[in-house]
Short mmCIF file of C-alpha atoms in Angstrom, two decimals:
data_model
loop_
_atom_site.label_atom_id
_atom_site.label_comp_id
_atom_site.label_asym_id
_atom_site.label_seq_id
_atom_site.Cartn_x
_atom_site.Cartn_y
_atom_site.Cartn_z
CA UNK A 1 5.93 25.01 13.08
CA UNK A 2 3.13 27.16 11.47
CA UNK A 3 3.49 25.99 8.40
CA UNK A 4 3.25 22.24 9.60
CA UNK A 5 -0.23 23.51 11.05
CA UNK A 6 -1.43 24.96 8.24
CA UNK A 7 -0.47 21.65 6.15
CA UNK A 8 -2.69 19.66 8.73
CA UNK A 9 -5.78 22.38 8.72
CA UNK A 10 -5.91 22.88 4.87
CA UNK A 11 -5.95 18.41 4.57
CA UNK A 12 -8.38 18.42 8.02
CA UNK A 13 -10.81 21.16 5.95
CA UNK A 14 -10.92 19.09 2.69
CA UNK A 15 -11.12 15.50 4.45
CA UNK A 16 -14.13 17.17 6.14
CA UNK A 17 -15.45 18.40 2.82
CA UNK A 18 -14.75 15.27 1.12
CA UNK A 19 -17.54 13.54 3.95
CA UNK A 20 -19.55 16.52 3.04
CA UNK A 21 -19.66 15.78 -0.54
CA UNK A 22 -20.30 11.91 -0.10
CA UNK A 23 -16.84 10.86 -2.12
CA UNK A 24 -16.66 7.07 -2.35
CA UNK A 25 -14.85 5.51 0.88
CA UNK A 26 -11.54 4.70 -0.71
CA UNK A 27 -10.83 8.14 -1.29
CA UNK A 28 -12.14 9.18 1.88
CA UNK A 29 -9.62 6.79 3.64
CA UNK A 30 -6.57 8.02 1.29
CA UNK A 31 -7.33 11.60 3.22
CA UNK A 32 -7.85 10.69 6.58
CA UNK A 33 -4.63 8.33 6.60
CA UNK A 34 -2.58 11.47 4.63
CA UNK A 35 -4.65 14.03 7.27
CA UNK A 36 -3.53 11.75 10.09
CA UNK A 37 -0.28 11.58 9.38
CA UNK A 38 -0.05 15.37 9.01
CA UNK A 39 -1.19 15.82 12.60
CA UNK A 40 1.25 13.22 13.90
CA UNK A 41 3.59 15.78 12.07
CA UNK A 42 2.52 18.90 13.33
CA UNK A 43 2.49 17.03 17.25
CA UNK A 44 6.41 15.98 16.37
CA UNK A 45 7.54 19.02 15.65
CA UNK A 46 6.00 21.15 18.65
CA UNK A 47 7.10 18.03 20.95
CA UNK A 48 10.91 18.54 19.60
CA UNK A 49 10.62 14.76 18.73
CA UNK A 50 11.56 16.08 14.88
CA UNK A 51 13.71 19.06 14.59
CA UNK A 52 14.47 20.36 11.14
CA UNK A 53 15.12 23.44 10.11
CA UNK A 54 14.39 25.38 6.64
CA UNK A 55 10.78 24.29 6.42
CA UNK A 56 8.58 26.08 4.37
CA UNK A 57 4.93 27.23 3.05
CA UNK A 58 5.21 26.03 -0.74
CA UNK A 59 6.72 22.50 -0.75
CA UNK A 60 3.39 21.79 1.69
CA UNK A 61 0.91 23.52 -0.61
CA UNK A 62 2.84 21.42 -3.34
CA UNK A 63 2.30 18.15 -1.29
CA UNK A 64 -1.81 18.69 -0.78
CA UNK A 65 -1.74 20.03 -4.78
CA UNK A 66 -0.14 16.70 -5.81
CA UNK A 67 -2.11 14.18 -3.29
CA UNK A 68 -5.53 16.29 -4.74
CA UNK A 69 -4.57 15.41 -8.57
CA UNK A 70 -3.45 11.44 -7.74
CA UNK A 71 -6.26 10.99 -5.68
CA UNK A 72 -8.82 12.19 -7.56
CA UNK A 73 -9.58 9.18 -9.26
CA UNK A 74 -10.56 7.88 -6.11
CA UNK A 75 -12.90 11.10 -4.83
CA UNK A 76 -15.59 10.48 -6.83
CA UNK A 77 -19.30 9.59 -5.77
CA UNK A 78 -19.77 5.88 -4.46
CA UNK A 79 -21.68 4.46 -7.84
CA UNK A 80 -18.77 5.38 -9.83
CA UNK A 81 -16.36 3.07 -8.46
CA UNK A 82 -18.42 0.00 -6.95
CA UNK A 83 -18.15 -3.33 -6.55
CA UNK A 84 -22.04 -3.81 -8.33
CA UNK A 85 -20.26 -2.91 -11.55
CA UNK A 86 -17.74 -6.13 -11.65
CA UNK A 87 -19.48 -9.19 -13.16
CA UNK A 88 -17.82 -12.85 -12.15
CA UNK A 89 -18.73 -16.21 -11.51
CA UNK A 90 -15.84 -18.87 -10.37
CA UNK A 91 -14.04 -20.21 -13.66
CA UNK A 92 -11.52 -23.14 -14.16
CA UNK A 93 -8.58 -20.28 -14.36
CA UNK A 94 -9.58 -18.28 -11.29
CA UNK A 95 -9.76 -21.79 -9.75
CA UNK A 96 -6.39 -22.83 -10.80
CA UNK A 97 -4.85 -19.54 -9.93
CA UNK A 98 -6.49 -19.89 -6.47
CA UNK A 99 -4.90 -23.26 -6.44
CA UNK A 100 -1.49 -22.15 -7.01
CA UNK A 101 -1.46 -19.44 -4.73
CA UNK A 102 -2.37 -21.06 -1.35
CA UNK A 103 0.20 -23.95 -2.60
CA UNK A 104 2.75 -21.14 -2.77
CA UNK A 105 1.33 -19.57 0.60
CA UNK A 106 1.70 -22.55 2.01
CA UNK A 107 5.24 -23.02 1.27
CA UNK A 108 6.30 -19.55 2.08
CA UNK A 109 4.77 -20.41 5.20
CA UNK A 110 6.75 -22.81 6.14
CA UNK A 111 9.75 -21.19 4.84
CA UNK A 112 9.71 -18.25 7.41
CA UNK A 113 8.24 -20.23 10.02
CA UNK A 114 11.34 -21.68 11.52
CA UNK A 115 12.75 -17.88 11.51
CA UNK A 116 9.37 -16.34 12.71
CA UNK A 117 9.58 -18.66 16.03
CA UNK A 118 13.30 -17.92 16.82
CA UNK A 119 12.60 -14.08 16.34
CA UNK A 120 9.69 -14.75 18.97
CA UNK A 121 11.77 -16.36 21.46
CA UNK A 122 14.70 -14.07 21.63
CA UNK A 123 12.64 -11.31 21.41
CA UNK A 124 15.64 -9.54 19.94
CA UNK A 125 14.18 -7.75 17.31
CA UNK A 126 16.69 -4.87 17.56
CA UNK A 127 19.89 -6.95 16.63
CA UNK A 128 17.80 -8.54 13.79
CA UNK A 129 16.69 -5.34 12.51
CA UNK A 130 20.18 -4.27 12.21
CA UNK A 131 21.18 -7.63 10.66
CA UNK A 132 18.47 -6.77 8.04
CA UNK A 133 20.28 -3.66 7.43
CA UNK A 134 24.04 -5.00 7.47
CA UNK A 135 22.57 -8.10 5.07
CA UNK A 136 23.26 -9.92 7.49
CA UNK A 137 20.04 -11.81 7.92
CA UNK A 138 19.79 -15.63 7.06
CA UNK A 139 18.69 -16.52 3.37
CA UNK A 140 15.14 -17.96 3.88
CA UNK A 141 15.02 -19.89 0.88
CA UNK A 142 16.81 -22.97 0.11
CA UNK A 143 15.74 -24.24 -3.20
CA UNK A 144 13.98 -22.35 -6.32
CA UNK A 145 10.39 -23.80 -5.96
CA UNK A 146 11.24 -21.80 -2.32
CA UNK A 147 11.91 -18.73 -3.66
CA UNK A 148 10.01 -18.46 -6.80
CA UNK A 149 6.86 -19.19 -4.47
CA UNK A 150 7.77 -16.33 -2.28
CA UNK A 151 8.06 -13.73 -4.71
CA UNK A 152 4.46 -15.36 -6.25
CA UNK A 153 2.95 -14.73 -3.16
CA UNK A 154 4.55 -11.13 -3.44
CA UNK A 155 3.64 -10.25 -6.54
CA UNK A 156 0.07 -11.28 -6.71
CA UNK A 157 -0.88 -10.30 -3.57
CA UNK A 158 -3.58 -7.81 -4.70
CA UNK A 159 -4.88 -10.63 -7.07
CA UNK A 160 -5.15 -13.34 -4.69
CA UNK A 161 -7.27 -10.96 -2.18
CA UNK A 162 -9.41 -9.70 -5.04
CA UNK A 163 -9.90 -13.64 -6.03
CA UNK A 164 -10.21 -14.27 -2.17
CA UNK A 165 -12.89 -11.57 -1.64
CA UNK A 166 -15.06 -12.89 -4.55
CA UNK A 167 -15.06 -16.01 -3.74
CA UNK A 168 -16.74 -15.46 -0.34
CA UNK A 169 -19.97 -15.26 -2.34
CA UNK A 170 -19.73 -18.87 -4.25
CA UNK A 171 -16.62 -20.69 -2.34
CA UNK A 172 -16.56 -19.27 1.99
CA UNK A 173 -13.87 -21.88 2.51
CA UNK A 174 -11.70 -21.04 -0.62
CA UNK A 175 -11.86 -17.24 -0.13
CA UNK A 176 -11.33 -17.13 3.43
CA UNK A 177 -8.44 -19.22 3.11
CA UNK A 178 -7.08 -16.98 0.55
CA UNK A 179 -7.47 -14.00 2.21
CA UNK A 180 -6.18 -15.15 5.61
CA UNK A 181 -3.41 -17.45 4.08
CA UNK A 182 -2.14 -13.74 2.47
CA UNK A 183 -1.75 -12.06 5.61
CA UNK A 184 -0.22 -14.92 7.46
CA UNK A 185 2.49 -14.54 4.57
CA UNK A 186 2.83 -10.69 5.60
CA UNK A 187 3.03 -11.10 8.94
CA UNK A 188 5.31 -13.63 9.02
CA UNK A 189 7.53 -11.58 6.61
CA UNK A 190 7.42 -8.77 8.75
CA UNK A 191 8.05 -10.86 11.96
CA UNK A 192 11.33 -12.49 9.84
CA UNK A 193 12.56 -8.21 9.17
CA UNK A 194 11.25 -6.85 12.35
CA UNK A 195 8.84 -5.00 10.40
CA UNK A 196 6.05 -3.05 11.66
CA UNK A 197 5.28 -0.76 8.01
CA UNK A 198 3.76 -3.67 6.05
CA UNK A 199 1.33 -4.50 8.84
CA UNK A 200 -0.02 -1.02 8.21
CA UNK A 201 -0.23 -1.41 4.76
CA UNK A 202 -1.34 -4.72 4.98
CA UNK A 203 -4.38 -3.50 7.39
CA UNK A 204 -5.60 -0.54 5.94
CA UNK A 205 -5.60 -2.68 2.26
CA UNK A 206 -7.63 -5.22 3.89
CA UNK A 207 -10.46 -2.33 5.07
CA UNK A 208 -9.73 -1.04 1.10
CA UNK A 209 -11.27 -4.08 0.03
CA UNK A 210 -14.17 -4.77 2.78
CA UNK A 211 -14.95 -1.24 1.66
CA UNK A 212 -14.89 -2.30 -2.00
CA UNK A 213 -16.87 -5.26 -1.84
CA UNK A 214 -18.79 -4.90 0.83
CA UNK A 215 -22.46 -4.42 -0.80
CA UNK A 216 -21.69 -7.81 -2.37
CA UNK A 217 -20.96 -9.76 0.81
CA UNK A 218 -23.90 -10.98 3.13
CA UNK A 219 -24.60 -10.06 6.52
CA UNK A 220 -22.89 -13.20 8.21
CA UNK A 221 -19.85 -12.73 6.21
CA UNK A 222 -19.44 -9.22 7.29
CA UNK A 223 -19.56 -10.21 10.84
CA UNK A 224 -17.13 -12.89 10.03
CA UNK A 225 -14.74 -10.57 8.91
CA UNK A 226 -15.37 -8.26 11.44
CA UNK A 227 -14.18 -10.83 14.29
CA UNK A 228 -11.89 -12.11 12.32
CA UNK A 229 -9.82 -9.09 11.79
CA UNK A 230 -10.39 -7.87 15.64
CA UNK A 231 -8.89 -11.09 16.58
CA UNK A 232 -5.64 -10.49 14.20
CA UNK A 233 -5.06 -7.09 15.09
CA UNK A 234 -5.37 -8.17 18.79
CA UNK A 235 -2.59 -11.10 18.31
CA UNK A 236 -0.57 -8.65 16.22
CA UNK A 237 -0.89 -5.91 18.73
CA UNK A 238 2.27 -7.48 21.31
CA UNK A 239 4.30 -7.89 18.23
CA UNK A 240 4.38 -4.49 17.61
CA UNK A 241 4.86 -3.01 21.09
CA UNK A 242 7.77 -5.72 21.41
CA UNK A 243 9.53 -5.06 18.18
CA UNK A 244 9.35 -0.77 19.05
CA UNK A 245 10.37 -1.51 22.45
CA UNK A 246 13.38 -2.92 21.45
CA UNK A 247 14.30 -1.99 18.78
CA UNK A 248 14.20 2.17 20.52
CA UNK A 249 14.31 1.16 24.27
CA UNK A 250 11.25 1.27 26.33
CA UNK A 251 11.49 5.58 27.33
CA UNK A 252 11.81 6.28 23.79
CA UNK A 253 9.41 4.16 22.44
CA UNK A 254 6.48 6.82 22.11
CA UNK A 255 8.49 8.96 20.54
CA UNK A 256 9.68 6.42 17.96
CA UNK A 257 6.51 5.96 16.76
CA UNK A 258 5.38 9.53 16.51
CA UNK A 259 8.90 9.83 14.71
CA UNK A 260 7.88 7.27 12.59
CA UNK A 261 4.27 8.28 11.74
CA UNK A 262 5.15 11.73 10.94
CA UNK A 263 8.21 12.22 9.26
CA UNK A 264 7.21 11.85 5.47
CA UNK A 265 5.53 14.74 4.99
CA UNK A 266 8.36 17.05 6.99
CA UNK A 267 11.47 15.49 5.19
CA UNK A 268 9.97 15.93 1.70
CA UNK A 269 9.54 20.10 2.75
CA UNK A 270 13.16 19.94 4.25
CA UNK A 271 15.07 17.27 2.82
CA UNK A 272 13.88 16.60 -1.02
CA UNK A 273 11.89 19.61 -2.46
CA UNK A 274 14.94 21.48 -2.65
CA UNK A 275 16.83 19.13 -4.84
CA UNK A 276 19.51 21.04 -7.33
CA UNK A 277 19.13 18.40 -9.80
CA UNK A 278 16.88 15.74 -10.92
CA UNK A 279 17.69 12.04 -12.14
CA UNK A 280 15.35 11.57 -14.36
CA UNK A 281 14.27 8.08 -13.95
CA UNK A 282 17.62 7.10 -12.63
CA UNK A 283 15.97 6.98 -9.26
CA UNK A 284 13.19 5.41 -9.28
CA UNK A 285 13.64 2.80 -11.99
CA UNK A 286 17.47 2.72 -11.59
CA UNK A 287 17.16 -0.93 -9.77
CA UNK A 288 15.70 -2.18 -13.31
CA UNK A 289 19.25 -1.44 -14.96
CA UNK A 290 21.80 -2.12 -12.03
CA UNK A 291 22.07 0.95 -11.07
CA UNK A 292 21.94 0.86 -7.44
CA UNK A 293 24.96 3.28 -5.98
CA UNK A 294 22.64 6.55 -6.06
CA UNK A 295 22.64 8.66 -2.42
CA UNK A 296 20.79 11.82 -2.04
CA UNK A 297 24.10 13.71 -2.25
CA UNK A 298 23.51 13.20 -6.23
CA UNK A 299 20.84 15.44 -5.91
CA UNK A 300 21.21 17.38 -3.31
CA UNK A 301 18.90 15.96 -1.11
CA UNK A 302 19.51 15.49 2.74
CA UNK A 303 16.49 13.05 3.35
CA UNK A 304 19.36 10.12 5.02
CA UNK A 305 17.19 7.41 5.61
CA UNK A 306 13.90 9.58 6.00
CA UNK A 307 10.87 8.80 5.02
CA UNK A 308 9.08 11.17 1.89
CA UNK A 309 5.68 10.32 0.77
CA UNK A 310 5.02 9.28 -2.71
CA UNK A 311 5.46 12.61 -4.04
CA UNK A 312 9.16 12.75 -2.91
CA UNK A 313 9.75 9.33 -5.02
CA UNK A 314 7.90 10.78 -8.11
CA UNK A 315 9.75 14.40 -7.23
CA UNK A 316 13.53 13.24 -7.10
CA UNK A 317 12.99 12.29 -10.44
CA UNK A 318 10.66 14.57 -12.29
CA UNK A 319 10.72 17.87 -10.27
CA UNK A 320 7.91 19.68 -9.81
CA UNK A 321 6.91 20.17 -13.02
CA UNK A 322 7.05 16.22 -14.23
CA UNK A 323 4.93 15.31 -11.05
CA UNK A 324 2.09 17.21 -11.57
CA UNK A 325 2.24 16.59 -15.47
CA UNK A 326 2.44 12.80 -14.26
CA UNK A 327 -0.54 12.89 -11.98
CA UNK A 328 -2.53 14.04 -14.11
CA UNK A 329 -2.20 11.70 -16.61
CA UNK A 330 -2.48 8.75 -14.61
CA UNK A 331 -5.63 10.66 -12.77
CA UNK A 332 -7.49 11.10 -16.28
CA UNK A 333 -6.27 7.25 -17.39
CA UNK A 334 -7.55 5.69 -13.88
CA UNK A 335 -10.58 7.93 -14.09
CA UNK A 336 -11.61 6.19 -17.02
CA UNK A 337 -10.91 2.98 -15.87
CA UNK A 338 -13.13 4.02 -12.55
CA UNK A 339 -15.78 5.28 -14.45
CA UNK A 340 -16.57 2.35 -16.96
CA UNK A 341 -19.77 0.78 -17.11
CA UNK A 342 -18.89 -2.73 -16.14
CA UNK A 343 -15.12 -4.28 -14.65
CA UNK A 344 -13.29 -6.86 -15.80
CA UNK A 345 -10.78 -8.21 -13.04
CA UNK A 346 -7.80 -6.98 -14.83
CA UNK A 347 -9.47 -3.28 -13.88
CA UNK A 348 -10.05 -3.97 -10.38
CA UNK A 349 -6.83 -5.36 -10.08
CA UNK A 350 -4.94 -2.12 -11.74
CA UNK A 351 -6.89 -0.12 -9.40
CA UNK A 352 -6.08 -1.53 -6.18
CA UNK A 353 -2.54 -2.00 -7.16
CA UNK A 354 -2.75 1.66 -7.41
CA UNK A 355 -4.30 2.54 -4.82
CA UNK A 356 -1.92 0.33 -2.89
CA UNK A 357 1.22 2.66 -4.16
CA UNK A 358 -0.60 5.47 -1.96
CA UNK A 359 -1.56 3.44 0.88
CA UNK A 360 2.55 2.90 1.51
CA UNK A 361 3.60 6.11 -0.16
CA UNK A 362 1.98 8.10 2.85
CA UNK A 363 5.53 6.71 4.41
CA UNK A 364 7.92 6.17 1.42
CA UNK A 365 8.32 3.87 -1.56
CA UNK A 366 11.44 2.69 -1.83
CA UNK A 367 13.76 2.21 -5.24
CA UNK A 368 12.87 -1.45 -5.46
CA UNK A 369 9.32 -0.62 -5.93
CA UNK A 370 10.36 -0.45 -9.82
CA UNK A 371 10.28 -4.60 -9.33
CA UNK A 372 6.72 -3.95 -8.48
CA UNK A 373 5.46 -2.05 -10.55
CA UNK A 374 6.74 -3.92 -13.68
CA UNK A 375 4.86 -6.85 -12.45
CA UNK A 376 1.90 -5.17 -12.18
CA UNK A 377 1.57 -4.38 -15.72
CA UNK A 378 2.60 -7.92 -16.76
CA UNK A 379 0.26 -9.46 -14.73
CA UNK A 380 -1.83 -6.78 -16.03
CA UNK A 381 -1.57 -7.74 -19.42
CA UNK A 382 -1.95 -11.48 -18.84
CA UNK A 383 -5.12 -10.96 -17.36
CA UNK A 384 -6.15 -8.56 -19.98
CA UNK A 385 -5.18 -11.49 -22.42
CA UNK A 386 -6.09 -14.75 -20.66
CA UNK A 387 -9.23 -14.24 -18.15
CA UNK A 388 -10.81 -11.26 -19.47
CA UNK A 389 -12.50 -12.97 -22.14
CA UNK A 390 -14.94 -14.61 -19.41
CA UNK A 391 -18.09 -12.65 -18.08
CA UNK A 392 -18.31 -12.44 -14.10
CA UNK A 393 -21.28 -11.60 -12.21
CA UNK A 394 -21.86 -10.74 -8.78
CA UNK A 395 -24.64 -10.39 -6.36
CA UNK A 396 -25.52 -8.08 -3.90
CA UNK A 397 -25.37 -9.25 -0.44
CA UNK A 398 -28.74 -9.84 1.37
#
């Protein structure tokens, strides 16, 4: 229990210093959703709601170490990573891109939407859940153009709302509909799985990027988005109490939150940092190569089905060693990338991607996230190739 505390005080003392020290919001929020989290941790364990044994004082001093040295990108002053530095203006390849992606919203749309009404109705979001987890849910898809157009939407997500976001300036109709068309495609996802996870991610991605570009929208538009998104969270709000309710009965249903909110950071001190072995890339990228049989028993991990933070991924891995060796050479490469004089959209789009990794890794990334990350760095490259060659410019908002 005291070491839980002191986890939560040593990430409350340098959230606090990080408002101190004016670090640009995007870092800011990466601490207070990590601090949060701890606190939901430290409340679990003296409520009994989580009861592990053999935690200790050095896998937590480990976690804060490792979330200091990823994040740091990110905790710099607000003119280093702005949105004043990215140059656009709307091109015939943004345009088509935009095209193809609400064509492929659209379609994904309709795809879950005969699912997303008869989850609504029978309210049984338990059963499904489990019929998620047996692979026992109903194939969505029925055709290719179907399910090539869901994983497009997938996969460019962080594109389209970059695309979505800048358009607001030249195109309101465009980027709205961008923006909005993307998180109907989440929730309805999530509403197919009896998912609550990705609404959080997909929420505190969306403030991400009003933080990012918000000197660049105007004063109407920020209102806009404003009621807009008070509106969605209020519609979203009875999904989520439903889907909790059932799926952990209605007396447990507190506590199956608080479960859920704060396990990551205990099951990585109890369950993971005390691995015997590592599996050096076996784990995490496994998925690429077929190799999908690993359990923690491999390792020696007794995580189950617990959540682990982003460390624990990286950790199972590379041990503690290869993490920290690992952060800090993606800190100094996305430090760089941060700190350039002007963005390209192939930057902006490598550093929301990953800042999205942390924005789910406060819970867990799971082994598929290999399928992610490899088409990151294609579409990466294509942009680097294809749309970089164009100068953007932007304008501050008035």
């Amino acid at each position: 229990m005291i070491y839980t505390i002191f986890y939560f005080i040593l990430l409350f003392f340098i959230t606090i210093f990080s408002f101190s020290k004016k670090c640009n919001n995007l870092g800011k929020m990466l601490l207070v959703l990590y601090t949060s989290v701890a606190a939901i941790a430290t409340y679990a364990i003296s409520a009994n709601i989580i009861q592990l044994k053999s935690i200790n004082f050095f896998p937590y001093i480990y976690l804060v170490l490792c979330y200091l040295i990823f994040f740091s990108p990110f905790l710099t002053k607000y003119n280093k990573l702005s949105v004043s530095k990215l140059k656009y203006r709307i091109d015939n390849k943004i345009m088509i891109f935009a095209i193809i992606y609400l064509v492929c919203t659209i379609i994904t749309i309709y795809v879950y939407f005969p699912y997303v009404l008869e989850n609504i109705s029978s309210n049984n979001w338990a059963a499904n859940r489990l019929a998620l987890y047996s692979n026992g849910l109903k194939q969505v898809f029925s055709n290719k153009v179907e399910y090539y157009s869901i994983l497009f939407v997938d996969y460019f997500q962080i594109l389209a709302l970059i695309v979505g976001f800048l358009f607001i300036k030249e195109n309101k109709i465009l980027g709205y509909t961008l923006i909005i068309g993307e998180a109907l495609t989440v929730i309805c996802s999530s509403i197919y799985t009896s998912s609550r996870g990705t609404l959080v991610d997909l929420f505190v991605l969306l403030i991400a990027f009003y933080f990012f570009f918000y000197e660049g929208l105007e004063k109407k538009s920020r209102k806009f988005i404003y009621v807009i998104s008070s509106l969605g969270l209020g519609a979203i709000f009875p999904y989520v109490v439903a889907v909790t309710v059932s799926r952990f009965s209605s007396s447990n249903a507190g506590n199956a939150i608080i479960l859920y909110l704060g396990q990551a950071p205990i099951v990585f001190n109890a369950g993971v940092f005390n691995i015997f072995k590592y599996s050096w890339g076996s784990f995490g990228f496994g998925n690429l190569f077929g190799l999908t049989s690993f359990t923690e028993a491999n390792v020696g991990g007794t995580w189950n089905s617990g959540f682990f933070t982003f460390v624990g991924w990286f950790y199972i891995d590379w041990g503690i060693i290869g993490v920290l060796i690992l952060g800090i050479i993606l800190s100094i490469i996305f430090k760089y990338i941060i700190n350039k004089r002007n963005y390209k959209l192939s930057d902006i789009f490598l550093i929301f991607s990953y800042y999205q990794f942390f924005l789910k890794g406060v819970f867990v990334i799971g082994r598929s996230y290999c399928f992610t990350i490899l088409a990151t760095l294609l579409i990466y490259v294509f942009l680097k190739i294809v749309v970089d060659n164009k100068k953007y410019i932007i304008r501050e908002g008035k």
